[in-house]
mmCIF file of C-alpha atoms in Angstrom:
data_model
loop_
_atom_site.group_PDB
_atom_site.id
_atom_site.type_symbol
_atom_site.label_atom_id
_atom_site.label_comp_id
_atom_site.label_asym_id
_atom_site.label_seq_id
_atom_site.Cartn_x
_atom_site.Cartn_y
_atom_site.Cartn_z
ATOM 1 C CA MET Z 279 8.737 -6.885 6.522
ATOM 2 C CA LEU Z 280 8.636 -4.642 3.463
ATOM 3 C CA GLY Z 281 5.342 -3.163 2.359
ATOM 4 C CA ILE Z 282 5.574 -4.860 -1.035
ATOM 5 C CA SER Z 283 5.574 -8.281 0.660
ATOM 6 C CA TYR Z 284 2.019 -7.932 1.943
ATOM 7 C CA TRP Z 285 0.183 -7.884 -1.385
ATOM 8 C CA VAL Z 286 2.165 -10.941 -2.499
ATOM 9 C CA VAL Z 287 0.263 -13.017 0.091
ATOM 10 C CA PRO Z 288 -3.223 -12.936 -1.532
ATOM 11 C CA ILE Z 289 -1.707 -13.238 -5.007
ATOM 12 C CA PHE Z 290 0.292 -16.285 -3.924
ATOM 13 C CA SER Z 291 -2.786 -17.837 -2.313
ATOM 14 C CA SER Z 292 -4.810 -17.307 -5.477
ATOM 15 C CA VAL Z 293 -2.104 -18.755 -7.723
ATOM 16 C CA VAL Z 294 -1.771 -21.871 -5.542
ATOM 17 C CA TRP Z 295 -5.531 -22.468 -5.605
ATOM 18 C CA ILE Z 296 -5.724 -22.017 -9.380
ATOM 19 C CA ALA Z 297 -2.752 -24.364 -9.835
ATOM 20 C CA CYS Z 298 -4.549 -26.979 -7.742
ATOM 21 C CA LEU Z 299 -7.750 -26.724 -9.777
ATOM 22 C CA VAL Z 300 -5.942 -26.756 -13.126
ATOM 23 C CA ALA Z 301 -3.797 -29.730 -12.108
ATOM 24 C CA MET Z 302 -6.843 -31.743 -11.019
ATOM 25 C CA LEU Z 303 -8.885 -30.965 -14.110
ATOM 26 C CA SER Z 304 -5.909 -31.601 -16.391
ATOM 27 C CA TYR Z 305 -5.190 -34.909 -14.691
ATOM 28 C CA TRP Z 306 -8.788 -36.032 -15.165
ATOM 29 C CA ALA Z 307 -8.702 -35.105 -18.853
ATOM 30 C CA ALA Z 308 -5.238 -36.637 -19.382
ATOM 31 C CA THR Z 309 -6.287 -39.961 -17.863
ATOM 32 C CA GLY Z 310 -9.148 -40.375 -20.312
ATOM 33 C CA LYS Z 311 -11.907 -38.610 -18.342
ATOM 34 C CA PRO Z 312 -12.687 -41.596 -16.125
ATOM 35 C CA HIS Z 313 -16.025 -42.104 -14.403
ATOM 36 C CA TYR Z 314 -15.281 -42.207 -10.669
ATOM 37 C CA VAL Z 315 -17.261 -44.334 -8.237
ATOM 38 C CA THR Z 316 -18.499 -41.215 -6.454
ATOM 39 C CA MET Z 317 -20.109 -39.912 -9.652
ATOM 40 C CA ASP Z 318 -23.755 -40.529 -10.577
ATOM 41 C CA ALA Z 319 -24.503 -42.901 -13.425
ATOM 42 C CA GLY Z 320 -25.554 -40.092 -15.765
ATOM 43 C CA GLN Z 321 -22.838 -37.695 -14.625
ATOM 44 C CA HIS Z 322 -20.089 -36.913 -17.154
ATOM 45 C CA ILE Z 323 -18.407 -33.954 -15.458
ATOM 46 C CA PRO Z 324 -16.843 -34.721 -12.048
ATOM 47 C CA TYR Z 325 -17.051 -32.555 -8.980
ATOM 48 C CA ILE Z 326 -13.790 -31.242 -7.602
ATOM 49 C CA SER Z 327 -14.182 -33.618 -4.691
ATOM 50 C CA ASP Z 328 -14.626 -36.589 -7.033
ATOM 51 C CA ILE Z 329 -11.127 -36.046 -8.421
ATOM 52 C CA GLY Z 330 -9.723 -35.072 -5.034
ATOM 53 C CA ALA Z 331 -10.877 -38.317 -3.453
ATOM 54 C CA GLU Z 332 -8.726 -40.427 -5.751
ATOM 55 C CA THR Z 333 -5.012 -40.417 -6.674
ATOM 56 C CA LEU Z 334 -4.527 -36.653 -6.292
ATOM 57 C CA LYS Z 335 -5.860 -36.550 -2.725
ATOM 58 C CA PRO Z 336 -2.433 -35.749 -1.123
ATOM 59 C CA MET Z 337 -1.908 -32.879 -3.547
ATOM 60 C CA PHE Z 338 -5.465 -31.679 -3.003
ATOM 61 C CA ILE Z 339 -4.934 -31.550 0.767
ATOM 62 C CA ALA Z 340 -1.511 -29.904 0.574
ATOM 63 C CA LEU Z 341 -2.316 -27.172 -1.956
ATOM 64 C CA SER Z 342 -5.666 -26.381 -0.374
ATOM 65 C CA ALA Z 343 -4.049 -25.976 3.038
ATOM 66 C CA VAL Z 344 -1.289 -23.732 1.672
ATOM 67 C CA SER Z 345 -3.813 -21.593 -0.195
ATOM 68 C CA VAL Z 346 -6.216 -20.931 2.678
ATOM 69 C CA VAL Z 347 -3.517 -20.491 5.333
ATOM 70 C CA THR Z 348 -1.712 -17.833 3.287
ATOM 71 C CA PHE Z 349 -5.047 -16.185 2.501
ATOM 72 C CA ASP Z 350 -5.871 -15.943 6.194
ATOM 73 C CA LEU Z 351 -2.508 -14.244 6.715
ATOM 74 C CA ALA Z 352 -3.803 -11.438 4.508
ATOM 75 C CA PHE Z 353 -6.504 -10.717 7.111
ATOM 76 C CA LEU Z 354 -3.924 -10.619 9.901
ATOM 77 C CA PHE Z 355 -1.603 -8.342 7.902
ATOM 78 C CA GLU Z 356 -4.485 -6.022 7.084
ATOM 79 C CA ARG Z 357 -5.335 -5.773 10.781
ATOM 80 C CA TYR Z 358 -1.673 -5.081 11.631
ATOM 81 C CA LEU Z 359 -1.241 -2.390 8.968
ATOM 82 C CA ARG Z 360 -4.354 -0.540 10.089
ATOM 83 C CA HIS Z 361 -3.221 -0.722 13.689
ATOM 84 C CA THR Z 362 0.200 0.739 12.835
ATOM 85 C CA GLY Z 363 -1.233 3.460 10.575
ATOM 86 C CA LYS Z 364 0.294 2.178 7.322
ATOM 87 C CA LEU Z 365 -3.263 1.717 6.081
ATOM 88 C CA ALA Z 366 -6.139 4.052 6.870
ATOM 89 C CA PRO Z 367 -6.700 3.365 10.595
ATOM 90 C CA ASN Z 368 -10.072 2.366 11.977
ATOM 91 C CA THR Z 369 -12.085 5.269 13.336
ATOM 92 C CA SER Z 370 -14.296 3.286 15.726
ATOM 93 C CA VAL Z 371 -14.325 0.175 17.871
ATOM 94 C CA TRP Z 372 -17.054 -1.333 15.700
ATOM 95 C CA GLN Z 373 -14.807 -1.271 12.657
ATOM 96 C CA LYS Z 374 -12.260 -3.295 14.593
ATOM 97 C CA VAL Z 375 -15.022 -5.695 15.610
ATOM 98 C CA TYR Z 376 -16.024 -6.143 11.953
ATOM 99 C CA SER Z 377 -12.412 -6.820 11.041
ATOM 100 C CA GLY Z 378 -12.074 -9.344 13.850
ATOM 101 C CA CYS Z 379 -15.269 -11.143 12.829
ATOM 102 C CA ALA Z 380 -14.078 -11.284 9.220
ATOM 103 C CA THR Z 381 -10.805 -12.831 10.333
ATOM 104 C CA VAL Z 382 -12.507 -15.430 12.547
ATOM 105 C CA ALA Z 383 -14.939 -16.362 9.762
ATOM 106 C CA ALA Z 384 -12.061 -16.682 7.299
ATOM 107 C CA ILE Z 385 -10.200 -18.996 9.672
ATOM 108 C CA ALA Z 386 -13.363 -21.102 10.006
ATOM 109 C CA GLY Z 387 -13.675 -21.240 6.224
ATOM 110 C CA ALA Z 388 -10.036 -22.289 5.915
ATOM 111 C CA ALA Z 389 -10.579 -25.059 8.450
ATOM 112 C CA GLY Z 390 -13.625 -26.186 6.483
ATOM 113 C CA LEU Z 391 -11.650 -26.523 3.256
ATOM 114 C CA ILE Z 392 -8.785 -28.410 4.874
ATOM 115 C CA LEU Z 393 -11.190 -30.798 6.605
ATOM 116 C CA LEU Z 394 -13.291 -31.457 3.504
ATOM 117 C CA THR Z 395 -10.155 -32.461 1.592
ATOM 118 C CA ILE Z 396 -9.211 -34.867 4.390
ATOM 119 C CA PHE Z 397 -12.714 -36.269 4.848
ATOM 120 C CA ASP Z 398 -13.362 -37.002 1.178
ATOM 121 C CA CYS Z 399 -16.722 -37.681 -0.414
ATOM 122 C CA LYS Z 400 -15.756 -41.284 -1.106
ATOM 123 C CA ASN Z 401 -15.340 -42.413 2.502
ATOM 124 C CA HIS Z 402 -16.925 -39.625 4.590
ATOM 125 C CA ASP Z 403 -19.741 -38.226 2.507
ATOM 126 C CA THR Z 404 -21.720 -36.593 5.347
ATOM 127 C CA LEU Z 405 -18.726 -34.940 7.012
ATOM 128 C CA HIS Z 406 -17.479 -33.858 3.611
ATOM 129 C CA ASN Z 407 -20.722 -32.020 2.853
ATOM 130 C CA ILE Z 408 -20.767 -30.401 6.317
ATOM 131 C CA PHE Z 409 -17.235 -29.076 5.909
ATOM 132 C CA LEU Z 410 -18.085 -27.904 2.388
ATOM 133 C CA CYS Z 411 -20.856 -25.744 3.880
ATOM 134 C CA VAL Z 412 -18.439 -24.442 6.528
ATOM 135 C CA PHE Z 413 -15.891 -23.530 3.846
ATOM 136 C CA ILE Z 414 -18.317 -21.675 1.597
ATOM 137 C CA GLY Z 415 -20.298 -20.106 4.435
ATOM 138 C CA GLY Z 416 -17.175 -19.021 6.329
ATOM 139 C CA TYR Z 417 -15.752 -17.022 3.465
ATOM 140 C CA ILE Z 418 -19.099 -15.489 2.505
ATOM 141 C CA ILE Z 419 -19.633 -14.327 6.092
ATOM 142 C CA SER Z 420 -16.045 -13.060 6.146
ATOM 143 C CA ALA Z 421 -16.700 -11.055 2.971
ATOM 144 C CA ILE Z 422 -19.834 -9.552 4.531
ATOM 145 C CA PHE Z 423 -17.909 -8.265 7.559
ATOM 146 C CA ILE Z 424 -15.070 -6.991 5.381
ATOM 147 C CA CYS Z 425 -17.588 -5.055 3.275
ATOM 148 C CA TRP Z 426 -19.141 -3.676 6.433
ATOM 149 C CA GLU Z 427 -15.777 -2.467 7.694
ATOM 150 C CA TYR Z 428 -14.783 -0.935 4.336
ATOM 151 C CA GLN Z 429 -18.133 0.781 3.975
ATOM 152 C CA ARG Z 430 -17.579 2.551 7.294
ATOM 153 C CA LEU Z 431 -13.966 3.351 6.447
ATOM 154 C CA GLY Z 432 -15.034 4.806 3.094
ATOM 155 C CA ILE Z 433 -17.317 7.276 4.844
ATOM 156 C CA HIS Z 434 -14.444 8.667 6.928
ATOM 157 C CA TYR Z 435 -11.763 8.448 4.205
ATOM 158 C CA ARG Z 436 -13.524 9.624 1.073
ATOM 159 C CA GLN Z 437 -10.191 10.688 -0.382
ATOM 160 C CA HIS Z 438 -9.076 7.031 -0.447
ATOM 161 C CA SER Z 439 -10.938 5.786 -3.526
ATOM 162 C CA ILE Z 440 -9.278 2.387 -3.261
ATOM 163 C CA LEU Z 441 -11.515 1.629 -0.265
ATOM 164 C CA ALA Z 442 -14.557 2.097 -2.473
ATOM 165 C CA TYR Z 443 -13.100 -0.136 -5.209
ATOM 166 C CA SER Z 444 -12.335 -2.886 -2.711
ATOM 167 C CA PHE Z 445 -15.784 -2.572 -1.163
ATOM 168 C CA TRP Z 446 -17.607 -2.965 -4.473
ATOM 169 C CA ILE Z 447 -15.432 -5.907 -5.537
ATOM 170 C CA LYS Z 448 -16.134 -7.772 -2.322
ATOM 171 C CA LEU Z 449 -19.824 -6.889 -2.433
ATOM 172 C CA ALA Z 450 -20.022 -8.240 -5.985
ATOM 173 C CA PHE Z 451 -18.343 -11.433 -4.790
ATOM 174 C CA ILE Z 452 -21.005 -11.877 -2.111
ATOM 175 C CA PHE Z 453 -23.923 -11.530 -4.516
ATOM 176 C CA ILE Z 454 -22.417 -13.630 -7.302
ATOM 177 C CA GLU Z 455 -21.124 -16.331 -4.996
ATOM 178 C CA VAL Z 456 -24.410 -16.600 -3.101
ATOM 179 C CA ALA Z 457 -26.322 -16.840 -6.387
ATOM 180 C CA LEU Z 458 -23.981 -19.563 -7.673
ATOM 181 C CA VAL Z 459 -24.180 -21.511 -4.405
ATOM 182 C CA ILE Z 460 -27.996 -21.404 -4.459
ATOM 183 C CA ALA Z 461 -28.037 -22.572 -8.080
ATOM 184 C CA PHE Z 462 -25.553 -25.336 -7.213
ATOM 185 C CA GLY Z 463 -27.738 -26.547 -4.356
ATOM 186 C CA VAL Z 464 -30.900 -26.490 -6.464
ATOM 187 C CA CYS Z 465 -29.257 -28.425 -9.317
ATOM 188 C CA SER Z 466 -27.869 -31.003 -6.903
ATOM 189 C CA LYS Z 467 -31.302 -31.524 -5.331
ATOM 190 C CA LYS Z 468 -32.875 -31.956 -8.768
ATOM 191 C CA HIS Z 469 -30.111 -34.433 -9.712
ATOM 192 C CA LYS Z 470 -28.772 -32.248 -12.483
ATOM 193 C CA TYR Z 471 -25.240 -33.268 -11.572
ATOM 194 C CA ASN Z 472 -23.470 -32.113 -14.715
ATOM 195 C CA VAL Z 473 -24.836 -28.582 -14.324
ATOM 196 C CA ALA Z 474 -24.075 -28.692 -10.617
ATOM 197 C CA ALA Z 475 -20.485 -29.782 -11.349
ATOM 198 C CA VAL Z 476 -19.993 -26.883 -13.763
ATOM 199 C CA LEU Z 477 -21.360 -24.496 -11.136
ATOM 200 C CA GLU Z 478 -19.006 -25.928 -8.510
ATOM 201 C CA TRP Z 479 -15.953 -25.372 -10.740
ATOM 202 C CA THR Z 480 -17.215 -21.847 -11.497
ATOM 203 C CA ILE Z 481 -17.586 -21.101 -7.761
ATOM 204 C CA ALA Z 482 -14.054 -22.373 -7.127
ATOM 205 C CA TYR Z 483 -12.497 -20.254 -9.895
ATOM 206 C CA PHE Z 484 -14.479 -17.182 -8.918
ATOM 207 C CA TYR Z 485 -13.193 -17.617 -5.372
ATOM 208 C CA CYS Z 486 -9.652 -17.227 -6.802
ATOM 209 C CA PHE Z 487 -10.441 -13.753 -8.095
ATOM 210 C CA TYR Z 488 -11.906 -12.793 -4.738
ATOM 211 C CA VAL Z 489 -8.694 -13.849 -3.006
ATOM 212 C CA ALA Z 490 -6.544 -11.996 -5.545
ATOM 213 C CA SER Z 491 -8.596 -8.807 -5.076
ATOM 214 C CA PHE Z 492 -7.125 -8.405 -1.601
ATOM 215 C CA PHE Z 493 -3.894 -7.106 -3.120
ATOM 216 C CA LEU Z 494 -5.766 -3.813 -3.668
ATOM 217 C CA ASP Z 495 -6.087 -3.418 0.082
ATOM 218 C CA PHE Z 496 -2.297 -3.368 0.506
ATOM 219 C CA LEU Z 497 -1.482 -0.860 -2.244
ATOM 220 C CA PRO Z 498 -1.787 2.181 0.086
ATOM 221 C CA ALA Z 499 0.843 0.587 2.382
ATOM 222 C CA ILE Z 500 3.300 0.379 -0.529
ATOM 223 C CA ARG Z 501 2.633 3.972 -1.585
ATOM 224 C CA THR Z 502 3.020 5.201 1.979
ATOM 225 C CA LYS Z 503 6.352 3.417 2.316
ATOM 226 C CA HIS Z 504 7.672 4.861 -0.949
ATOM 227 C CA HIS Z 505 6.315 8.320 -0.143
ATOM 228 C CA GLN Z 506 7.988 8.299 3.261
ATOM 229 C CA SER Z 507 11.241 7.109 1.738
ATOM 230 C CA SER Z 508 11.202 9.930 -0.805
ATOM 231 C CA GLU Z 509 10.438 12.510 1.853
ATOM 232 C CA THR Z 510 13.183 11.133 4.061
ATOM 233 C CA GLN Z 511 15.716 11.346 1.239
ATOM 234 C CA MET Z 512 14.655 14.896 0.420
ATOM 235 C CA GLU Z 513 14.861 15.931 4.050
ATOM 236 C CA MET Z 514 18.312 14.396 4.381
ATOM 237 C CA ALA Z 515 19.483 16.155 1.233
ATOM 238 C CA GLU Z 516 18.100 19.489 2.385
ATOM 239 C CA SER Z 517 19.447 19.186 5.907
ATOM 240 C CA GLY Z 518 22.794 18.037 4.539
ATOM 241 C CA GLY Z 519 22.963 21.083 2.286
ATOM 242 C CA ALA Z 520 22.037 23.359 5.158
ATOM 243 C CA ARG Z 521 24.711 21.842 7.376
ATOM 244 C CA GLY Z 522 27.224 22.240 4.576
ATOM 245 C CA ASP Z 523 26.448 25.944 4.206
ATOM 246 C CA ALA Z 524 26.526 26.454 7.934
ATOM 247 C CA ALA Z 525 29.873 24.697 8.173
ATOM 248 C CA ALA Z 526 31.292 26.905 5.460
ATOM 249 C CA GLU Z 527 30.065 30.009 7.218
ATOM 250 C CA ASP Z 528 31.292 28.745 10.550
ATOM 251 C CA GLY Z 529 34.687 28.137 9.059
ATOM 252 C CA GLN Z 530 34.822 31.638 7.690
ATOM 253 C CA TYR Z 531 33.884 33.307 10.943
ATOM 254 C CA PHE Z 532 35.418 31.108 13.565
ATOM 255 C CA ARG Z 533 38.720 30.644 11.771
ATOM 256 C CA GLY Z 534 39.293 34.343 11.203
ATOM 257 C CA HIS Z 535 38.769 34.281 7.450
ATOM 258 C CA VAL Z 536 37.103 37.260 5.883
ATOM 259 C CA PRO Z 537 34.761 36.389 3.011
ATOM 260 C CA ALA Z 538 36.454 37.104 -0.309
ATOM 261 C CA THR Z 539 33.503 39.065 -1.623
ATOM 262 C CA ASN Z 540 33.380 41.403 1.370
ATOM 263 C CA GLY Z 541 37.124 41.821 1.438
ATOM 264 C CA HIS Z 542 37.326 42.604 -2.244
ATOM 265 C CA THR Z 543 34.343 44.932 -2.199
ATOM 266 C CA ASN Z 544 35.250 46.745 1.016
ATOM 267 C CA GLY Z 545 38.889 47.030 0.116
ATOM 268 C CA TYR Z 546 38.205 48.289 -3.352
ATOM 269 C CA THR Z 547 35.355 50.581 -2.415
ATOM 270 C CA ASN Z 548 36.915 52.010 0.749
ATOM 271 C CA GLY Z 549 40.337 52.338 -0.780
ATOM 272 C CA ALA Z 550 39.143 53.873 -3.994
ATOM 273 C CA THR Z 551 36.679 56.125 -2.301
ATOM 274 C CA ASN Z 552 39.129 57.307 0.371
ATOM 275 C CA ALA Z 553 41.940 57.766 -2.133
ATOM 276 C CA TYR Z 554 39.747 59.638 -4.543
ATOM 277 C CA THR Z 555 38.088 61.752 -1.876
ATOM 278 C CA ASN Z 556 41.259 62.557 0.040
ATOM 279 C CA GLY Z 557 43.302 63.085 -3.095
ATOM 280 C CA ALA Z 558 40.760 65.253 -4.795
ATOM 281 C CA THR Z 559 40.025 67.260 -1.669
ATOM 282 C CA ASN Z 560 43.622 67.754 -0.669
ATOM 283 C CA GLY Z 561 44.778 68.464 -4.190
ATOM 284 C CA HIS Z 562 41.940 70.799 -4.850
ATOM 285 C CA THR Z 563 42.443 72.592 -1.582
ATOM 286 C CA ASN Z 564 46.205 72.812 -1.723
ATOM 287 C CA GLY Z 565 46.347 73.610 -5.372
ATOM 288 C CA ASN Z 566 43.702 76.295 -5.491
ATOM 289 C CA GLY Z 567 43.971 77.699 -1.994
ATOM 290 C CA TYR Z 568 40.384 77.188 -0.981
ATOM 291 C CA VAL Z 569 40.109 76.423 2.704
ATOM 292 C CA SER Z 570 36.627 77.587 3.727
ATOM 293 C CA HIS Z 571 33.340 78.946 2.484
ATOM 294 C CA THR Z 572 31.514 82.244 2.579
ATOM 295 C CA ALA Z 573 28.160 82.758 4.204
ATOM 296 C CA ASP Z 574 26.510 82.118 0.830
ATOM 297 C CA GLY Z 575 28.162 78.752 0.595
ATOM 298 C CA TYR Z 576 30.792 79.716 -1.965
ATOM 299 C CA PRO Z 577 34.422 78.879 -1.324
ATOM 300 C CA LYS Z 578 36.606 81.813 -0.461
ATOM 301 C CA PRO Z 579 40.327 82.201 -1.039
ATOM 302 C CA ALA Z 580 42.637 81.401 1.762
ATOM 303 C CA GLU Z 581 44.286 84.288 3.531
ATOM 304 C CA SER Z 582 47.857 85.082 2.626
ATOM 305 C CA ALA Z 583 50.496 83.644 4.778
ATOM 306 C CA PRO Z 584 51.858 86.149 7.302
ATOM 307 C CA LEU Z 585 55.130 87.822 6.413
ATOM 308 C CA PRO Z 586 58.125 86.788 8.370
ATOM 309 C CA SER Z 587 58.681 88.791 11.482
ATOM 310 C CA ARG Z 588 61.328 91.481 11.256
ATOM 311 C CA ASN Z 589 61.897 91.635 14.959
ATOM 312 C CA PHE Z 590 65.200 89.854 15.129
#
């Protein structure tokens, strides 16, 4: 699977969840903003579950399941990439434990969302509220363990600033989401259902941005893949050039060919030098009669040739 495919998973999950929320809210507005039986008498803004318990229940179940299942895959891919070294590997057993706990909590949260869509607030109000707590609590706990893991990773890999960015984003999600959930619970208890409904929609949309933020965690895997590909191409080009040069040299030496440069230089230099030296020396010697030198280093004339013998 290509590195670029991993960051698509959280983005896809986020888009599916947003599409589900927008479709439900748009349907409610397009149908005249009806007052559902699960809504309080003074409530004018429905909860997500109020809309999901009616006509759009099949879509609510399907899109919610697709969203959380693909999101949980992001946790598994992150674990795999760290194990294979495509992301900064864990430096201790505890970091792996944090990652495992985050994954388990995320799976629990996913199960909570799927179950709360099945057990709607219209027919299974108690179970619906229990699974709602499991959904919200599961992903908050998962975010806590992810932050814990990234905080430890950031200490060992200070050069990887993306770990710090991801840590602060997830930490912000924890604080904001916890604050919104507390406010939602307080408003519900005080029967301020319209405010509580607005808070619930805000929590749901903010959750989308948290899911989408996981694409940051996969960016180093993409860069590593591209960096390795570039290095591989460069190494192949360099090794190919080296083999080409070696082949040329091997052909010159093993096939009996003398390099043109050496042949031209040696032939010209040796021939010219020898011809000049021999010609000048022989001509100078033969023409002027100098054959040796005196003790002082000066050339002396050659002795006269002996006269022909007269004894005949």
